[in-house]
Structures are given as structure tokens and as C-alpha cells.
PDB file of C-alpha atoms and ligand atoms in Angstrom:
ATOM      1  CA  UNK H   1     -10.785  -5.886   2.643  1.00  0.00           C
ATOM      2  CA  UNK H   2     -10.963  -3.082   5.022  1.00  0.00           C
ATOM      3  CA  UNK H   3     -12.490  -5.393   7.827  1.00  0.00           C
ATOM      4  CA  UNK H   4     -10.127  -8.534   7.174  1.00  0.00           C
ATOM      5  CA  UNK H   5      -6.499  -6.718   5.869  1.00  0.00           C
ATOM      6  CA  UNK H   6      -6.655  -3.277   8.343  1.00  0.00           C
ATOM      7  CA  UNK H   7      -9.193  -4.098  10.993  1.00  0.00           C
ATOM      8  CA  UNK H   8      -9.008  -7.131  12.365  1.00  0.00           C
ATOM      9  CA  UNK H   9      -8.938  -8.398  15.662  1.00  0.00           C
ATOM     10  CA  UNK H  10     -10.422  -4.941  16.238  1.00  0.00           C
ATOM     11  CA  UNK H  11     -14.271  -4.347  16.449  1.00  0.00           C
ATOM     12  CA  UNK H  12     -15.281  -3.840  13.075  1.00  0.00           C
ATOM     13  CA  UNK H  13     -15.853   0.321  12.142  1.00  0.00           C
ATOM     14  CA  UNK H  14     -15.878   0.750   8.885  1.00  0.00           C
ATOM     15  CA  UNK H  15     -18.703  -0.996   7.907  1.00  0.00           C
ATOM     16  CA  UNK H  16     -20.620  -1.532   4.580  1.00  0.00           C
ATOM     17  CA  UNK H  17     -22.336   1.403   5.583  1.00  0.00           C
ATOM     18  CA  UNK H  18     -19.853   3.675   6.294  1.00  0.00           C
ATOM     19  CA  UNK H  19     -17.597   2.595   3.075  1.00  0.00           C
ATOM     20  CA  UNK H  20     -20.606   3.631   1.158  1.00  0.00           C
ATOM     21  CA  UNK H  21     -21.636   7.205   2.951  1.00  0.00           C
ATOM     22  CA  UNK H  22     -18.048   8.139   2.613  1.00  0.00           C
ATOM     23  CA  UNK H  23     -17.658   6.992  -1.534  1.00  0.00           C
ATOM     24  CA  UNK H  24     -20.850   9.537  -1.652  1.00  0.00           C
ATOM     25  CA  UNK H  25     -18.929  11.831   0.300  1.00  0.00           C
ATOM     26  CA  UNK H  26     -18.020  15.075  -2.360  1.00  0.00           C
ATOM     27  CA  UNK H  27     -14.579  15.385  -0.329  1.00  0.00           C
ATOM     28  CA  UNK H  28     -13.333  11.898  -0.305  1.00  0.00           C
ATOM     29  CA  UNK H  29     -11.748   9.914  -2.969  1.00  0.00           C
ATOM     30  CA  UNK H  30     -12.010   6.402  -3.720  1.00  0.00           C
ATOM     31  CA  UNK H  31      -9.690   4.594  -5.481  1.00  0.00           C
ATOM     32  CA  UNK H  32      -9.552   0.612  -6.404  1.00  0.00           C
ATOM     33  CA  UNK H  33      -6.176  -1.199  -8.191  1.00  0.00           C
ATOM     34  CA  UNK H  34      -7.560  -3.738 -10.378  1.00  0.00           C
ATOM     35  CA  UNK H  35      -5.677  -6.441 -12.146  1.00  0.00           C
ATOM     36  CA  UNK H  36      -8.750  -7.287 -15.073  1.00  0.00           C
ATOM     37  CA  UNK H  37     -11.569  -7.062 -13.620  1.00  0.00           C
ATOM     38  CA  UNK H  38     -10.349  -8.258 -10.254  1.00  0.00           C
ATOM     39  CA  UNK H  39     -10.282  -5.630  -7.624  1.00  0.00           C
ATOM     40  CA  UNK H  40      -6.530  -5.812  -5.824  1.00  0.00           C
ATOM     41  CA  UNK H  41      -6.490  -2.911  -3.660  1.00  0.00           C
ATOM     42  CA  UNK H  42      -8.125   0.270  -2.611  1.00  0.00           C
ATOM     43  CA  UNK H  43      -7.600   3.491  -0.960  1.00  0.00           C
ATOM     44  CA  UNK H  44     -10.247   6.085   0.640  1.00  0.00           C
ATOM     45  CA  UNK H  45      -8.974   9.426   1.429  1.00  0.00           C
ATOM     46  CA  UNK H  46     -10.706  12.806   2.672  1.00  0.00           C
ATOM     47  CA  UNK H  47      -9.753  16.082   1.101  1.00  0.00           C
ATOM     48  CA  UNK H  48     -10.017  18.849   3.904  1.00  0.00           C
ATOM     49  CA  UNK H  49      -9.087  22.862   3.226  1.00  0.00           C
ATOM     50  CA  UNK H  50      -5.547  22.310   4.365  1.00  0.00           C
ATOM     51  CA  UNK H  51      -4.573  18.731   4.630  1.00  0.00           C
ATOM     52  CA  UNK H  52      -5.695  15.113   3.214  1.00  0.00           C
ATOM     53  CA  UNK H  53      -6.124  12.178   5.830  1.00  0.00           C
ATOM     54  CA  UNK H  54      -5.624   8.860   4.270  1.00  0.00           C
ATOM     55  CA  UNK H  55      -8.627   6.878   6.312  1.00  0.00           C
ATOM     56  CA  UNK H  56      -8.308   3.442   4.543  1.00  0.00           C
ATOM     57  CA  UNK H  57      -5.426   1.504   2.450  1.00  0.00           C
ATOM     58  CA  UNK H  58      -4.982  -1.763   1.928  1.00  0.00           C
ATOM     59  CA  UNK H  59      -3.282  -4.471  -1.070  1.00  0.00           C
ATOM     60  CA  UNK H  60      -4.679  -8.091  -0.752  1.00  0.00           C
ATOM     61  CA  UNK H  61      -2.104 -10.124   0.481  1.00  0.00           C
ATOM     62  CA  UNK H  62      -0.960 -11.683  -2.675  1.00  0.00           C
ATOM     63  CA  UNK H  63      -0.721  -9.135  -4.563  1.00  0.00           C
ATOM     64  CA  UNK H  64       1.468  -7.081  -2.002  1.00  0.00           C
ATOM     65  CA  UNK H  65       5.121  -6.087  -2.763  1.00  0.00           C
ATOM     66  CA  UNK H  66       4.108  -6.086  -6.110  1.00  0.00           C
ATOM     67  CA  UNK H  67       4.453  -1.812  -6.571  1.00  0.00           C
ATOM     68  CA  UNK H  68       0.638  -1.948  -5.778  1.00  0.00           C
ATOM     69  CA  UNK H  69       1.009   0.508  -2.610  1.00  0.00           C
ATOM     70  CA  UNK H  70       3.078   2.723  -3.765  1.00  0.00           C
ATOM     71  CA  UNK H  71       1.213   3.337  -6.969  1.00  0.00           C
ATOM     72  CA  UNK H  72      -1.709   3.982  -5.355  1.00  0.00           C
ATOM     73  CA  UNK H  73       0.289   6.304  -3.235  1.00  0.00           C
ATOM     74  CA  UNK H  74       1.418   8.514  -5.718  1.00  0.00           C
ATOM     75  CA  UNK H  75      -1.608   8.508  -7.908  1.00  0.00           C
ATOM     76  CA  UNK H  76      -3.320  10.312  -4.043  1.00  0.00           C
ATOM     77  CA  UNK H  77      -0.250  12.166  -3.742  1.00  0.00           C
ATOM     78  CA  UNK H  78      -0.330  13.793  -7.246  1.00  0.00           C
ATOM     79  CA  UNK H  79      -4.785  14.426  -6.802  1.00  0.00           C
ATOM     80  CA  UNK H  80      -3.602  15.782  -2.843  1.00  0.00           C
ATOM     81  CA  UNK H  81      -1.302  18.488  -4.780  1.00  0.00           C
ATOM     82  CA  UNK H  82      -3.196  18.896  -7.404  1.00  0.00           C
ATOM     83  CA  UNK H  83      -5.728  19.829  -5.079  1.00  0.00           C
ATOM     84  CA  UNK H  84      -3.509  22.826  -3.393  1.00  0.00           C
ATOM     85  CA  UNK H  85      -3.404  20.541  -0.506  1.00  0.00           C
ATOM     86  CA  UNK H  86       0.441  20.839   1.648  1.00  0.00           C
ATOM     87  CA  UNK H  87       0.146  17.539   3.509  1.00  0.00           C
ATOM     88  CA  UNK H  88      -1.161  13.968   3.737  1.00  0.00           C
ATOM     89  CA  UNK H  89      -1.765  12.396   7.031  1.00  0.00           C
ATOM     90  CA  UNK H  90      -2.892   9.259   8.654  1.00  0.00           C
ATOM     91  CA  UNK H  91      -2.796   7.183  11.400  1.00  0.00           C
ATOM     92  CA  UNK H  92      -1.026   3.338  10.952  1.00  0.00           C
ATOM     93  CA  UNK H  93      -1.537   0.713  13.910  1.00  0.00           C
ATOM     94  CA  UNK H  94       1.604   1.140  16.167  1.00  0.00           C
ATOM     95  CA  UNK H  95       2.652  -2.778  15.840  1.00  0.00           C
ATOM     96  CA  UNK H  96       2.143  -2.615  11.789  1.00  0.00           C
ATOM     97  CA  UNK H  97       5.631  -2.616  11.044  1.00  0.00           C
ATOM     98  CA  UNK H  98       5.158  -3.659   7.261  1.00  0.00           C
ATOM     99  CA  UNK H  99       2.569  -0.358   6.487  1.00  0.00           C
ATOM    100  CA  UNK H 100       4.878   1.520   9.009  1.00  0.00           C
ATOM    101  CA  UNK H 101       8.292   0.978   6.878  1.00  0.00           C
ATOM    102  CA  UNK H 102       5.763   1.437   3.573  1.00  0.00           C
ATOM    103  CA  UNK H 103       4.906   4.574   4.367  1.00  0.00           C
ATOM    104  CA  UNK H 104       8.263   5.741   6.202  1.00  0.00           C
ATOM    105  CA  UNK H 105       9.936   4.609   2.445  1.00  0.00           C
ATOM    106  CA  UNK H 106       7.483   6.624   0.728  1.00  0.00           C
ATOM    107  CA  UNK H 107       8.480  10.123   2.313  1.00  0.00           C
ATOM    108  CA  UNK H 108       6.208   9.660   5.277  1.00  0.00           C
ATOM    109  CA  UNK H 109       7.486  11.035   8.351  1.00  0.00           C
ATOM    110  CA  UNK H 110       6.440   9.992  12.395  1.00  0.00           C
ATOM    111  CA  UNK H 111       4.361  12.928  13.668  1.00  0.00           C
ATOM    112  CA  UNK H 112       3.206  11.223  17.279  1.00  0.00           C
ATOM    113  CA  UNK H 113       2.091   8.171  18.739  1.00  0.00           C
ATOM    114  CA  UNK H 114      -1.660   8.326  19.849  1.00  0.00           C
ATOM    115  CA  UNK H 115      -2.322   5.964  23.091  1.00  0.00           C
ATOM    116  CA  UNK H 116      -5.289   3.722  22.765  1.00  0.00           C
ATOM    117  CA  UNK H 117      -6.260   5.536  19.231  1.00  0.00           C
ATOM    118  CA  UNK H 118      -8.412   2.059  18.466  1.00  0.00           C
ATOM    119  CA  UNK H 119     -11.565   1.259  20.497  1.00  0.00           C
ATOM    120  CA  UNK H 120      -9.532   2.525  23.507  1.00  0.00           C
ATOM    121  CA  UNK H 121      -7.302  -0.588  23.022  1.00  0.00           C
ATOM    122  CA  UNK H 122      -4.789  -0.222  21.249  1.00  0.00           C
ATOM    123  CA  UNK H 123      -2.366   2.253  19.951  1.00  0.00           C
ATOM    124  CA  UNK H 124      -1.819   4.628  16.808  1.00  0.00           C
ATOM    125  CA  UNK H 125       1.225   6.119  15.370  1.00  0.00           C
ATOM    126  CA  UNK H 126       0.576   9.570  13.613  1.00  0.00           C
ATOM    127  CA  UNK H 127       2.472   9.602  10.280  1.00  0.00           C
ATOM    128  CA  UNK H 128       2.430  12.873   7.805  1.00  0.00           C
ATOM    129  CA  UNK H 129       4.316  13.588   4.617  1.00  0.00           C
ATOM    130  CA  UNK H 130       4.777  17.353   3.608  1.00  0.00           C
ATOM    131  CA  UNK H 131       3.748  17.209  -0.186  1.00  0.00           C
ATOM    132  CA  UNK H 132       3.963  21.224  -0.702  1.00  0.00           C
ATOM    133  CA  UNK H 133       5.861  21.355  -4.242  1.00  0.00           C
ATOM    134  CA  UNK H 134       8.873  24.146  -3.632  1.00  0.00           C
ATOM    135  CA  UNK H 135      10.350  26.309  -6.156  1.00  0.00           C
ATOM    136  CA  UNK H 136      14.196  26.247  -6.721  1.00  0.00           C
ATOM    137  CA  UNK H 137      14.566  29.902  -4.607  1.00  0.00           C
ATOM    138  CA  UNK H 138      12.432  28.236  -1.645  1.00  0.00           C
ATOM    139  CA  UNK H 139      15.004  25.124  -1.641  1.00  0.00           C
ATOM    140  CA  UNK H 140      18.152  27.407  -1.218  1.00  0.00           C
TER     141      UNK H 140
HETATM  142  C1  COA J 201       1.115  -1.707   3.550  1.00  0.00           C
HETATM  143  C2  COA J 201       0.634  -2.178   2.175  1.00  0.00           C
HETATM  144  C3  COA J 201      -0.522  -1.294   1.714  1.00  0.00           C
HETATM  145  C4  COA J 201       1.805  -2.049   1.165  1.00  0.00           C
HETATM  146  O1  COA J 201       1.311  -2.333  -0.138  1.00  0.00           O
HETATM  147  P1  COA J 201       2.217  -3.097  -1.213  1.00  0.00           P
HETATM  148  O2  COA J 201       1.512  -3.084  -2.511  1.00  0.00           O
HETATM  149  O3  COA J 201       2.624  -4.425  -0.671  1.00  0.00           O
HETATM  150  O4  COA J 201       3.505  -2.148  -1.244  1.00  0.00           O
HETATM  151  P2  COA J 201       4.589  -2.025  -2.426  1.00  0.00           P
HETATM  152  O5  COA J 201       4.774  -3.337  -3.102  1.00  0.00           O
HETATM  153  O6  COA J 201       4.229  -0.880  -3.290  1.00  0.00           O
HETATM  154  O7  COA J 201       5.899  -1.698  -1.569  1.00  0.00           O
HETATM  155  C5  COA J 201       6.656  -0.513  -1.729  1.00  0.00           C
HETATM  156  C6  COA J 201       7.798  -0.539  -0.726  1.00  0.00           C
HETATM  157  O8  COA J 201       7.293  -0.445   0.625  1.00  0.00           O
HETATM  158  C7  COA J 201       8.090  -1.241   1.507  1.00  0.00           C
HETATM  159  N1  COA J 201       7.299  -2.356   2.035  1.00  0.00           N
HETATM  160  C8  COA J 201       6.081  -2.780   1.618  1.00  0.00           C
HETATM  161  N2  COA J 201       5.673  -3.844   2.325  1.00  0.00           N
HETATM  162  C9  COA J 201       6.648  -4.101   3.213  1.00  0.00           C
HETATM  163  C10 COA J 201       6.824  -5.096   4.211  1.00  0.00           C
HETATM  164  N3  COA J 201       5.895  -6.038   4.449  1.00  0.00           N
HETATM  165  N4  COA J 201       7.964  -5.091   4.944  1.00  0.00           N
HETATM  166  C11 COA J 201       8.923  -4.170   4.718  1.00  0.00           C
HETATM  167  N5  COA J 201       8.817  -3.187   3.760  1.00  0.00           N
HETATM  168  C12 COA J 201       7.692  -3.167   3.028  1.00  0.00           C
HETATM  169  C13 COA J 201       9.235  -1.781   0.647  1.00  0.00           C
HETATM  170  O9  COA J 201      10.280  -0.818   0.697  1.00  0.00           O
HETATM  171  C14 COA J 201       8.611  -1.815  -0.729  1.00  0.00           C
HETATM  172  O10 COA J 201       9.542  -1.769  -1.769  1.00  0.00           O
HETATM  173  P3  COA J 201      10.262  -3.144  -2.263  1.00  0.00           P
HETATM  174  O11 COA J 201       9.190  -4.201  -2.396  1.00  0.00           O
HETATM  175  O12 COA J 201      10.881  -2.748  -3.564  1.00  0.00           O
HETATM  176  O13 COA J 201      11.253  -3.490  -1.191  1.00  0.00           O
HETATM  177  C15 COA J 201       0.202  -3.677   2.222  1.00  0.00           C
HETATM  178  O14 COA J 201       1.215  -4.420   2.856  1.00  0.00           O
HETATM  179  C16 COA J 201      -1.117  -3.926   2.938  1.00  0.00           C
HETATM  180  O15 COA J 201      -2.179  -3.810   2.342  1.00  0.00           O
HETATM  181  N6  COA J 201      -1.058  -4.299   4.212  1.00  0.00           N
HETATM  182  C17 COA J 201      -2.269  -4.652   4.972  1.00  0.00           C
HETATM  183  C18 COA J 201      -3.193  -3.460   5.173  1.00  0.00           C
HETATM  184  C19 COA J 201      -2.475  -2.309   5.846  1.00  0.00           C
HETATM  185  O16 COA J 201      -1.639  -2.487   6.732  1.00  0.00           O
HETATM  186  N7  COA J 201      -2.846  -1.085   5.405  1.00  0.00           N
HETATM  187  C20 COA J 201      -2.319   0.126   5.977  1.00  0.00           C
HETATM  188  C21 COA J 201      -3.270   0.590   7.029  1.00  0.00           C
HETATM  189  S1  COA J 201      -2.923   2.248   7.493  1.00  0.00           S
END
């Protein structure tokens, strides 16, 4: 899913092998939708001491616009917080409109555009989403 729904037309990095050493990894967090025993979606996202980074997220095709996504989403949001963690970040594919306008309804917010970000051909943007839970005297 990774290689054929977020990666392609790109040279393949995250590999079998790399999937696996980061599921292993203590910090990251692996999550699959499944719909029976049929796997629909997935996420992978690293914990770090301040922020998450959301490294891989993708729906299969026809299961998307389903709510898929963005339940996902907020099941990562809700283990980022619950983790003490103020932000998620990620990086989308510049010309991925469809993740771009996912993410920009789900809070997430345009932090830069990163030139040549993939295999030095092609572009990122930089998206983050503040997920810091404020009390009602911080919000006045
Ligand atoms: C981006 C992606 C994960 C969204 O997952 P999804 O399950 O289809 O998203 P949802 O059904 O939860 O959509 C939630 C909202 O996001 C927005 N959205 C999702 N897909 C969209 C699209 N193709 N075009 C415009 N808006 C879209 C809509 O506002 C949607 O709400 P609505 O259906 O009520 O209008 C999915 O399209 C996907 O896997 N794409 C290929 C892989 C990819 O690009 N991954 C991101 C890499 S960083």
C-alpha cells in the first residue's frame, strides 16, 4: 500500500524492510483499519519528545471517502495528546491535492514547502496541526 497508494512513480523507500524495523520501533505506532479481516488502511507514526511526524498514511482506493482517514486521524491525534505531545507533523507530496485538502479539513495547517523533498525530484509541502489541549483561561 505504501509503495503503490503514496510512493509511486517515485523510487521505492519504504520497503518491506523498513515497514518492519520501524513496527519494532518502541517510538512508532502502527495502526491498520480493517473492514473483517480485510486490512483497508494504515498509518505509521513516530512519537518524538516534543512532536509526532506522521511518516506513512494511506486508505485503499475504494474504500476512500468513506470516514476511513479521518478516523484514523483522530484515533493518532487522541494517542499524540495522550502522549503530552503539542503537535503532529508531516510532509504531503506538493501536487497531492486530495491528502492536501484531507489534512487542511482536519485542522492541519501549511508550515513550508520543501524543494525537491523526494529523491531530489520532486517537491514536499510541510503541514503541522497544533494539538496542545488549552484550558478555558488560556483561550481568553
Ligand atoms: C488522503 C486519504 C488518506 C484520505 O482518506 P479517506 O479515508 O478517503 O478520507 P475521509 O473519507 O476520511 O475524508 C475526510 C474528508 O477529507 C476530505 N477529502 C478526502 N479525500 C478527498 C479528496 N480526494 N478530495 C477532496 N477532499 C477530500 C473531505 O473533506 C472528506 O470529507 P467528505 O468525504 O465528507 O467530503 C486517501 O485519499 C488516500 O489514502 N490517498 C492516497 C494515499 C495518500 O495520499 N496518503 C497521504 C500521504 S501523506
Amino acid at each position: 500500500m505504501s509503495r503503490d497508494l503514496v510512493e509511486h512513480g517515485l523510487t521505492w523507500s519504504w520497503t518491506r524492510t523498513r515497514v518492519a524495523r520501524n513496527m519494532a520501533d518502541r517510538d512508532t505506532s502502527t495502526l491498520v483499519a480493517a473492514v473483517g479481516r480485510k486490512i483497508v488502511g494504515f498509518a505509521m507514526m513516530h512519537f518524538g519528545d516534543d512532536h509526532a511526524h506522521l511518516n506513512l498514511f494511506a486508505v485503499k482506493p475504494a474504500y476512500q471517502r468513506g470516514g476511513v482517514g479521518a478516523e484514523m486521524l483522530r484515533w493518532l491525534e487522541q494517542s499524540a495528546s495522550a502522549a503530552g505531545l503539542s503537535a503532529i507533523h508531516l510532509e504531503v507530496r506538493l501536487n497531492n491535492v486530495s491528502a492536501r485538502r484531507f489534512y487542511r479539513g482536519a485542522g492541519f495547517q501549511d508550515v513550508a514547502v520543501l524543494p525537491r523533498y523526494y529523491g531530489g525530484v520532486e517537491s514536499a509541502l510541510w503541514m503541522a496541526r497544533d494539538i496542545r489541549v488549552r484550558t478555558a483561561s488560556q483561550s481568553t
